[in-house]
CSV table of C-alpha atoms and ligand atoms in Angstrom, one decimal:
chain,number,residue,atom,x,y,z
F,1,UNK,CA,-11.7,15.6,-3.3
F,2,UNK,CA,-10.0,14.5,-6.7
F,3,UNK,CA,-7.3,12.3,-7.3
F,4,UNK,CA,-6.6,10.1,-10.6
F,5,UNK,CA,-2.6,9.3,-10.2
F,6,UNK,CA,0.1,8.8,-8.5
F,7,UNK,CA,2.0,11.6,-9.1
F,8,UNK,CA,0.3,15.2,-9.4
F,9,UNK,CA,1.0,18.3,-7.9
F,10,UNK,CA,0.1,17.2,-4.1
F,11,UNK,CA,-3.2,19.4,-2.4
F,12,UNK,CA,-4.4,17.4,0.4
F,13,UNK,CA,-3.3,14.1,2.0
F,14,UNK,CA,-4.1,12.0,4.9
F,15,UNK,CA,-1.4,10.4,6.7
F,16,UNK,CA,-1.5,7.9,9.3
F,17,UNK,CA,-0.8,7.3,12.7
F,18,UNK,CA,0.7,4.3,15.1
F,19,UNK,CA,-1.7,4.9,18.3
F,20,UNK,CA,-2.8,1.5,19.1
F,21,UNK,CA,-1.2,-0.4,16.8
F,22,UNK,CA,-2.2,-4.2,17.4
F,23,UNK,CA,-1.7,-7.4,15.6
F,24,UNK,CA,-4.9,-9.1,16.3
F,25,UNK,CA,-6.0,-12.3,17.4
F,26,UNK,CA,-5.3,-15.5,14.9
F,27,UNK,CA,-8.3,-16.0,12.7
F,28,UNK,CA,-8.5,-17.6,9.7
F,29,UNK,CA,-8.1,-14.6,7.5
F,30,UNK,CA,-5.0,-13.5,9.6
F,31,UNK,CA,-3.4,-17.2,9.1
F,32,UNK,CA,-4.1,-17.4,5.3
F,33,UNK,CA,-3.5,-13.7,4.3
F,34,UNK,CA,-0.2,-12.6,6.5
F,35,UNK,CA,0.8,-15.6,7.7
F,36,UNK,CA,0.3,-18.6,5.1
F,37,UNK,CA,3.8,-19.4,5.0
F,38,UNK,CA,4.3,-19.7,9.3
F,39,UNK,CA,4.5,-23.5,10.3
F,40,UNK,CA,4.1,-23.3,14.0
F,41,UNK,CA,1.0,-20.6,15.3
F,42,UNK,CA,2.4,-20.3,18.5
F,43,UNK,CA,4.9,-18.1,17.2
F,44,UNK,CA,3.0,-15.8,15.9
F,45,UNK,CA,2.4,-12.6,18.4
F,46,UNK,CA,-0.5,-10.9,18.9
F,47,UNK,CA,-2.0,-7.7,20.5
F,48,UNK,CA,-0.2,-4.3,21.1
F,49,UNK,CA,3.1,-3.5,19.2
F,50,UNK,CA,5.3,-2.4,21.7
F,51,UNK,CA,5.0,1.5,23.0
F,52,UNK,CA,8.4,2.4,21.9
F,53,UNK,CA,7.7,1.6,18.0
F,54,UNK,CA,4.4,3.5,18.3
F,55,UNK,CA,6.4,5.8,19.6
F,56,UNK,CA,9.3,6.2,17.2
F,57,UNK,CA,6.6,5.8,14.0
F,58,UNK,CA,4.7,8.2,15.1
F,59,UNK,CA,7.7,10.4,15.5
F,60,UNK,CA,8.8,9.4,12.0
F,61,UNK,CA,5.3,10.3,10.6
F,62,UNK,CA,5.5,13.5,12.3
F,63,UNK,CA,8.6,14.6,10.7
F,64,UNK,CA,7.3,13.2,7.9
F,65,UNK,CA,4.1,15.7,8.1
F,66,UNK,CA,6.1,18.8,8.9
F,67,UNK,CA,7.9,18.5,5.5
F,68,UNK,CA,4.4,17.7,3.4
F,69,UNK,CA,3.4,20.7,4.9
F,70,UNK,CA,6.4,23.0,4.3
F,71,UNK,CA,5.6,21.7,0.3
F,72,UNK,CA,2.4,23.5,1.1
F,73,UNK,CA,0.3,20.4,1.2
F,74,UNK,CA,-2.8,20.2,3.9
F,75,UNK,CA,-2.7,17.6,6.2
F,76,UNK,CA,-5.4,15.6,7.9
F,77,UNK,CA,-5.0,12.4,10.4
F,78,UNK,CA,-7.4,9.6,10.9
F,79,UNK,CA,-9.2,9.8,14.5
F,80,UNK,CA,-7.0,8.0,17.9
F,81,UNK,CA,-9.3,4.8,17.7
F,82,UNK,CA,-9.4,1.3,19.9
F,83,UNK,CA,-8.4,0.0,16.3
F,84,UNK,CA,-8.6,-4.5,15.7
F,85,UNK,CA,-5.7,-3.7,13.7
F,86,UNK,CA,-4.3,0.1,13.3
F,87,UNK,CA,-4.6,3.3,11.3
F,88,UNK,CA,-1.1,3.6,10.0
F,89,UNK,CA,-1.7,2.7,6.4
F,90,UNK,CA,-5.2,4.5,5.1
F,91,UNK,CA,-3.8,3.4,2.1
F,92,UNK,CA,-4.6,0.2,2.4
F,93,UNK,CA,-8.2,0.5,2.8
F,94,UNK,CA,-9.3,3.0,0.5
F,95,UNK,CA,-9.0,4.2,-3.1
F,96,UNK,CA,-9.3,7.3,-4.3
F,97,UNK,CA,-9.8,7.5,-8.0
F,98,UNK,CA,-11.3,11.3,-9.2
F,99,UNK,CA,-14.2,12.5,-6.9
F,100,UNK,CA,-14.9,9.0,-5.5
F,101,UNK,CA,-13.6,7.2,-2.4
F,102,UNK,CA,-14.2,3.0,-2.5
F,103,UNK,CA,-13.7,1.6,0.8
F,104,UNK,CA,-12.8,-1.9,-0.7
F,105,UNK,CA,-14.3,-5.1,0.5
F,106,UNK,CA,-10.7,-6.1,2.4
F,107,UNK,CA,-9.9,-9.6,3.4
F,108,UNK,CA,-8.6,-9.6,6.3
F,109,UNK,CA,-11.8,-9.8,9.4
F,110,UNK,CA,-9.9,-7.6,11.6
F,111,UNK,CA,-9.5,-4.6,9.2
F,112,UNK,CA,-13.4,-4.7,7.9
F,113,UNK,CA,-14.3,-1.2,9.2
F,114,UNK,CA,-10.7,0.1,9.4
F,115,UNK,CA,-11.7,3.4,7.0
F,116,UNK,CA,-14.4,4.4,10.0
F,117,UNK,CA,-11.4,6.1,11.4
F,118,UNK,CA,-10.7,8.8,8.3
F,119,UNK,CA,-14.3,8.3,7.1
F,120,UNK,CA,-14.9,12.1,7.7
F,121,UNK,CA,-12.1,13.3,5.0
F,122,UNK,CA,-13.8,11.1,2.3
F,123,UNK,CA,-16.6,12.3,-0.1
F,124,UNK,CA,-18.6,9.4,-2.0
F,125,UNK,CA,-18.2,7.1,-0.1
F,126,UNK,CA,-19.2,3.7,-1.9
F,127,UNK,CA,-17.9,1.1,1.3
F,128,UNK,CA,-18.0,-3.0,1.1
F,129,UNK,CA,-17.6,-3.5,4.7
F,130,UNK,CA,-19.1,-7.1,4.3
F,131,UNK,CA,-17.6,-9.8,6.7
F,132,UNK,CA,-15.9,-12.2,4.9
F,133,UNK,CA,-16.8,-16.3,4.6
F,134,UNK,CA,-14.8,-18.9,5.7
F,135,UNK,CA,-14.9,-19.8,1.7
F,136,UNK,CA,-13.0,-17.3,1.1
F,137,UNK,CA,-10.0,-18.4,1.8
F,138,UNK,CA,-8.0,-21.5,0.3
F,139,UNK,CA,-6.6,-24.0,2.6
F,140,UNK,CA,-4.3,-25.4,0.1
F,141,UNK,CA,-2.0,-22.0,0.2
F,142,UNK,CA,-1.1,-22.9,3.8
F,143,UNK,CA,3.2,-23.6,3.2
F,144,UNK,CA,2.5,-23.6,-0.1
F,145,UNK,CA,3.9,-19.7,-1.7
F,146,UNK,CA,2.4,-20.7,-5.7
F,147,UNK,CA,-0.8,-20.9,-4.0
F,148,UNK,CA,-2.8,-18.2,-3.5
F,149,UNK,CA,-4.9,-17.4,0.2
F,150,UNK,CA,-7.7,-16.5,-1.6
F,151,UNK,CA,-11.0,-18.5,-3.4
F,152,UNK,CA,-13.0,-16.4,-5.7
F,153,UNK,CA,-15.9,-16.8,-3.6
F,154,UNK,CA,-16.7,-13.5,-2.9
F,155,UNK,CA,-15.0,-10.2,-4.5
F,156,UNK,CA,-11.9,-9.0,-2.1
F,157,UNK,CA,-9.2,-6.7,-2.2
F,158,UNK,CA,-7.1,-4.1,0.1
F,159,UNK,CA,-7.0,-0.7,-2.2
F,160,UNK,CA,-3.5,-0.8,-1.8
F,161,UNK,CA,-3.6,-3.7,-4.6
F,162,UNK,CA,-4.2,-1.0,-6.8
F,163,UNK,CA,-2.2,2.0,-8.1
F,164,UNK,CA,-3.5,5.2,-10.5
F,165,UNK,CA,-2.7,6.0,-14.1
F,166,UNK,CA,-5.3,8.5,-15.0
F,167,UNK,CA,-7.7,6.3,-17.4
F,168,UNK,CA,-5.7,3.3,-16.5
F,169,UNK,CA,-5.1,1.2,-13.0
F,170,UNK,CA,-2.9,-1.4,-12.4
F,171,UNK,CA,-4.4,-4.3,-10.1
F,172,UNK,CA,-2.4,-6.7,-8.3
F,173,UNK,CA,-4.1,-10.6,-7.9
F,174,UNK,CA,-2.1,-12.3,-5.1
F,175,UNK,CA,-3.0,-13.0,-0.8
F,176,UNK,CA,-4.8,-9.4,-0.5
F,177,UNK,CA,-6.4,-9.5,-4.1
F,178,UNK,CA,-8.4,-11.7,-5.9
F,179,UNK,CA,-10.0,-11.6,-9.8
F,180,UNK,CA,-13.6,-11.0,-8.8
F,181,UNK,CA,-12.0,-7.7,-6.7
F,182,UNK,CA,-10.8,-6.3,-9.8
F,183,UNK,CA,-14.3,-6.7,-11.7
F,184,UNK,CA,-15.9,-5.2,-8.8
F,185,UNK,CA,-13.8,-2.2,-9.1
F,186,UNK,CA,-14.2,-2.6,-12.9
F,187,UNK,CA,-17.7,-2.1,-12.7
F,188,UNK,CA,-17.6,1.2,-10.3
F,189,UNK,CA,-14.4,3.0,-12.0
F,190,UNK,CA,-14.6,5.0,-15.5
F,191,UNK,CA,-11.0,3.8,-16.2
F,192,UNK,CA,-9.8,0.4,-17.3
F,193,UNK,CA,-9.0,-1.8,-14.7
F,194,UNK,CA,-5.4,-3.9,-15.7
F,195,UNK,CA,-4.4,-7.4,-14.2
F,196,UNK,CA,-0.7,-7.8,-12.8
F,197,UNK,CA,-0.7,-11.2,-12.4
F,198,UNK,CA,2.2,-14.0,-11.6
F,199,UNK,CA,4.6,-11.4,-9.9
F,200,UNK,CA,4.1,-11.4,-6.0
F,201,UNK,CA,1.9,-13.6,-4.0
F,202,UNK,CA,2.0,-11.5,-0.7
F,203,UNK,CA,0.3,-7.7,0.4
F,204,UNK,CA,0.0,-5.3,-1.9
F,205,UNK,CA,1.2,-3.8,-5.8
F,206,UNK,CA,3.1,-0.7,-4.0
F,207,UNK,CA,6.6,-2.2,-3.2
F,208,UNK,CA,6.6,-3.8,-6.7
F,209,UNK,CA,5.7,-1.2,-9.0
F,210,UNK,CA,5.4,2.5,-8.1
F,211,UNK,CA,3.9,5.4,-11.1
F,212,UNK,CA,6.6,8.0,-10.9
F,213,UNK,CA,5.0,10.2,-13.9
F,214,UNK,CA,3.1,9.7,-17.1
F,215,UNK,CA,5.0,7.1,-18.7
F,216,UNK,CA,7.7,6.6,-16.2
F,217,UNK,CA,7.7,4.0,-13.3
F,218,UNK,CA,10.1,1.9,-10.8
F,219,UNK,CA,9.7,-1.7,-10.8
F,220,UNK,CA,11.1,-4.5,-8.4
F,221,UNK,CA,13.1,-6.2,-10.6
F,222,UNK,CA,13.1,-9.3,-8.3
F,223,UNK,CA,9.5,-9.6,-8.7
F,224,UNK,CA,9.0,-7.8,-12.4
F,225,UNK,CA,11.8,-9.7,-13.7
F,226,UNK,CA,11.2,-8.4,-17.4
F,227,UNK,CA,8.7,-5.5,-18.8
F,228,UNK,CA,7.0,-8.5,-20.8
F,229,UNK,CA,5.5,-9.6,-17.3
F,230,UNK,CA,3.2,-6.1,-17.1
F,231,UNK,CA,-0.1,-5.3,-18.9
F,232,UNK,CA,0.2,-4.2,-22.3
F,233,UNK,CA,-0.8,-1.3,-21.7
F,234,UNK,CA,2.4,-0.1,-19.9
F,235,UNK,CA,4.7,-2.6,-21.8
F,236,UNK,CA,5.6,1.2,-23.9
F,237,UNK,CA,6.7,3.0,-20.4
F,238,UNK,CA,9.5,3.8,-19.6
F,239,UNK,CA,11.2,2.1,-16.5
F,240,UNK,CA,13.4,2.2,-14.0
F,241,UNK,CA,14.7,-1.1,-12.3
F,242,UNK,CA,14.7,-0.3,-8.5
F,243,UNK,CA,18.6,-1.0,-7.5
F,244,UNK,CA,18.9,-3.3,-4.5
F,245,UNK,CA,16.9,-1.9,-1.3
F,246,UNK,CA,19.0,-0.9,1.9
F,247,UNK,CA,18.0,-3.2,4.6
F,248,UNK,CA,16.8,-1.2,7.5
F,249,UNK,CA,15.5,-4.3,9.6
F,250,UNK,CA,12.7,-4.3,11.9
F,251,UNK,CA,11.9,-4.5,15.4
F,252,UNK,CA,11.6,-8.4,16.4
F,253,UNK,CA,9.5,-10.2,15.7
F,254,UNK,CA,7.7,-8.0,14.1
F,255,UNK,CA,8.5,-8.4,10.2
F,256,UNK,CA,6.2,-7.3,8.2
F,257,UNK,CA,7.8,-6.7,5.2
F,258,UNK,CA,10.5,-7.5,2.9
F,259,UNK,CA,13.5,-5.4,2.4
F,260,UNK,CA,11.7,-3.8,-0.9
F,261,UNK,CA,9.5,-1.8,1.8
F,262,UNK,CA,11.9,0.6,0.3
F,263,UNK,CA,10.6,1.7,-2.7
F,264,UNK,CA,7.1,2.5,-1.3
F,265,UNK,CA,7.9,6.2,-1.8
F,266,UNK,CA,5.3,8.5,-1.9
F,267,UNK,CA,5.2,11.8,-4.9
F,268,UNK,CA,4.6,15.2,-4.1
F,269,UNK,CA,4.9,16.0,-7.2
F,270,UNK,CA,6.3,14.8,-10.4
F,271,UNK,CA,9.9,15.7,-9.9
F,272,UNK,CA,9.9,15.1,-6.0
F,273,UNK,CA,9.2,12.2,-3.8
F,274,UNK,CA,9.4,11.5,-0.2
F,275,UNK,CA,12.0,8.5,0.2
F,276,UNK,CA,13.4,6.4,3.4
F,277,UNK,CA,16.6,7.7,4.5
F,278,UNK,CA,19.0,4.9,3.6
F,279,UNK,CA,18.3,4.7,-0.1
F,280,UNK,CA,20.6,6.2,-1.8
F,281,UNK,CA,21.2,3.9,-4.5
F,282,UNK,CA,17.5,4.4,-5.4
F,283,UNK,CA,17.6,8.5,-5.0
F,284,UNK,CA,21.3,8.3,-7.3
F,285,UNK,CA,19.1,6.7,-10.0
F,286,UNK,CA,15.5,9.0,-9.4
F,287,UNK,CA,17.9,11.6,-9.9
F,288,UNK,CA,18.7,10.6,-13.4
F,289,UNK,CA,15.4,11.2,-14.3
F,290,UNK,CA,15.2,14.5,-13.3
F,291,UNK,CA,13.2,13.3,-9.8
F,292,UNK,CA,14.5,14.6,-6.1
F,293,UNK,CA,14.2,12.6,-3.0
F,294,UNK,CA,13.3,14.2,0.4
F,295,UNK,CA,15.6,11.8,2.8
F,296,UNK,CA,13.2,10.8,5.8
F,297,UNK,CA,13.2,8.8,8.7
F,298,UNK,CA,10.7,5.9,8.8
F,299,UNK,CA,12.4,3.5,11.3
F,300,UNK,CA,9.5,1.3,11.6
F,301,UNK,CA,8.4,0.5,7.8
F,302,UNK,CA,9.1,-2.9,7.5
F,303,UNK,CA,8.0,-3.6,11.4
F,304,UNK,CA,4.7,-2.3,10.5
F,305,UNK,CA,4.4,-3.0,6.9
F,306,UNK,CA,4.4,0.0,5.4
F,307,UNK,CA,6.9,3.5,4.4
F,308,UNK,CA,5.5,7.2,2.8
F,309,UNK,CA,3.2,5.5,0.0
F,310,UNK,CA,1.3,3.4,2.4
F,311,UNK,CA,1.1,5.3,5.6
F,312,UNK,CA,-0.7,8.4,3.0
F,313,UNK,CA,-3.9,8.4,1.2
F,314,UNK,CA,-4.1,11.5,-1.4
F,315,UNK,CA,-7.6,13.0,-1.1
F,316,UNK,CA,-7.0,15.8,-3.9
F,317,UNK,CA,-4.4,15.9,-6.4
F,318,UNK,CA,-3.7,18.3,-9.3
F,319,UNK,CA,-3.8,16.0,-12.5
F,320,UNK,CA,-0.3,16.6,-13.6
N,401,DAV,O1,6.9,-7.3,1.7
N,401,DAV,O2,7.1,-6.1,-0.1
N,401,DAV,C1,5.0,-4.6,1.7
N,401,DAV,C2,3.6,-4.3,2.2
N,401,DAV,C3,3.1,-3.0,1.7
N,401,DAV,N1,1.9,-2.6,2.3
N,401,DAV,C4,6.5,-6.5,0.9
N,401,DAV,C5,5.1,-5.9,1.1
């Protein structure tokens, strides 16, 4: 197992699955984290997703796995479990960075031991599967979007807050990421740990910025409106402003994403990347830069939060 970017030559990749998808029981994790913004609770649904987007995801991620492994890449799945939550995105549980895997401390109750499920692919395992405190999580963000879900009480983060630069990572503080998350991974990483701060409130850094090479990346431009809002150290990248995503909808009421679920795409390599179907303004402009897109099917991203960079976790990774 190694891994330090985003973007090297592709070895070995986990990719998730939608058996059992649920959206658990309200809690007060679930309500501040994913929810902050709902007025009435009764509207919020909870427990299976229906069969037929299991069914058409896992289709998706199937297609999806034939073509990483035509690219030569070996594939592994996480385990069928009788998940709280699911096992769709492994990125959003655990980081990679060189031979170590960190299963992060994650906010949200129902995802605590989530990484149990793909916990046989890992090596070094350092996990934080602590349950969370009430404390944790700030009543003032209820209806309130400049207000953040979380208190610094206790260090928490999903790992898909974070994204790979070799020596450098970019860390996102908003609902699924707080300061004391970042020192924690500060003080496990041999790299330098960088806050992106003030840009997006809600889940997760990888449909707002994504690596595309050493010095290249693809920022939401409605969210990192200028390249004076990132952290020094990549205010001398290059950058590509994401053109306005292709709204593929989701499967009602099931919204779990905005539109910009479209520029989670995932790298094979440095000149190739696995993009959702509809985005051709986005694989026009890759192509500028020398990058081509492989045009999949991912029918369910923004109904279950998440397209090819989330629903993988790279376990080994050439470094360039
Ligand atoms: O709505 O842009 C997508 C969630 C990625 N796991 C958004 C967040």
């Amino acid at each position: 197992m190694h891994s330090k970017n985003e973007w090297g030559k592709l070895k070995k990749v986990i990719v998730g699955h939608a058996h059992n998808a649920t959206v658990p029981e309200i809690d007060i994790s679930l309500r501040h984290i994913n929810y902050a913004d709902v007025k009435d609770e009764l509207t919020i649904p909870a427990g299976k997703y229906p069969q037929i987007v299991v069914d058409e995801a896992n289709e998706d991620l199937t297609t999806f796995v034939n073509f990483l492994e035509k690219e030569g890449v070996d594939v592994v799945r996480p385990d069928i479990t009788d998940c709280n939550y699911y096992n769709y995105c492994p990125r959003d549980s655990v980081i990679v960075y060189k031979d170590k895997a960190i299963a992060t401390p994650m906010p949200l109750r129902a995802r605590r031991n989530e990484y149990k499920a793909y916990e046989k692919h890992l090596e070094n395992v350092n996990a934080f599967d602590i349950m969370r405190s009430d404390e944790l999580y700030n009543p003032n963000c209820l209806g309130d979007r400049e207000v953040l879900a979380l208190t610094e009480h206790e260090p928490a983060f999903d790992a898909a807050n974070v994204i790979r630069a070799n020596d450098d990572l970019l860390y996102l503080v908003s609902n699924s990421g707080n300061k004391s998350g970042a020192n924690l991974l500060q003080s496990i990483v041999d790299a330098k740990v960088h806050l992106l701060e003030d840009v997006y409130s809600y889940m997760h850094i990888d449909s707002t910025v994504a690596f595309l090479r050493e010095g290249l990346m693809l920022l939401n431009p409605s969210r990192v409106k200028s390249i004076d809002m990132m952290p020094k150290a990549f205010r001398n990248w290059d950058y590509i402003m994401c053109p306005e995503p292709v709204d593929i909808g989701y499967y009602a009421p099931y919204n779990n994403s905005s539109p910009w679920i479209s520029m989670n795409l995932f790298s094979v390599n440095k000149d190739l990347v696995a993009l959702e179907e509809h985005q051709v303004p986005l694989q026009r402009e890759l192509e500028k830069y020398g990058i081509e897109s492989a045009m999949l099917p991912m029918r369910h991203a923004a109904t279950l939060g998440g397209c090819f960079h989330c629903v993988t976790l790279d376990l080994d990774r050439e470094d360039d």
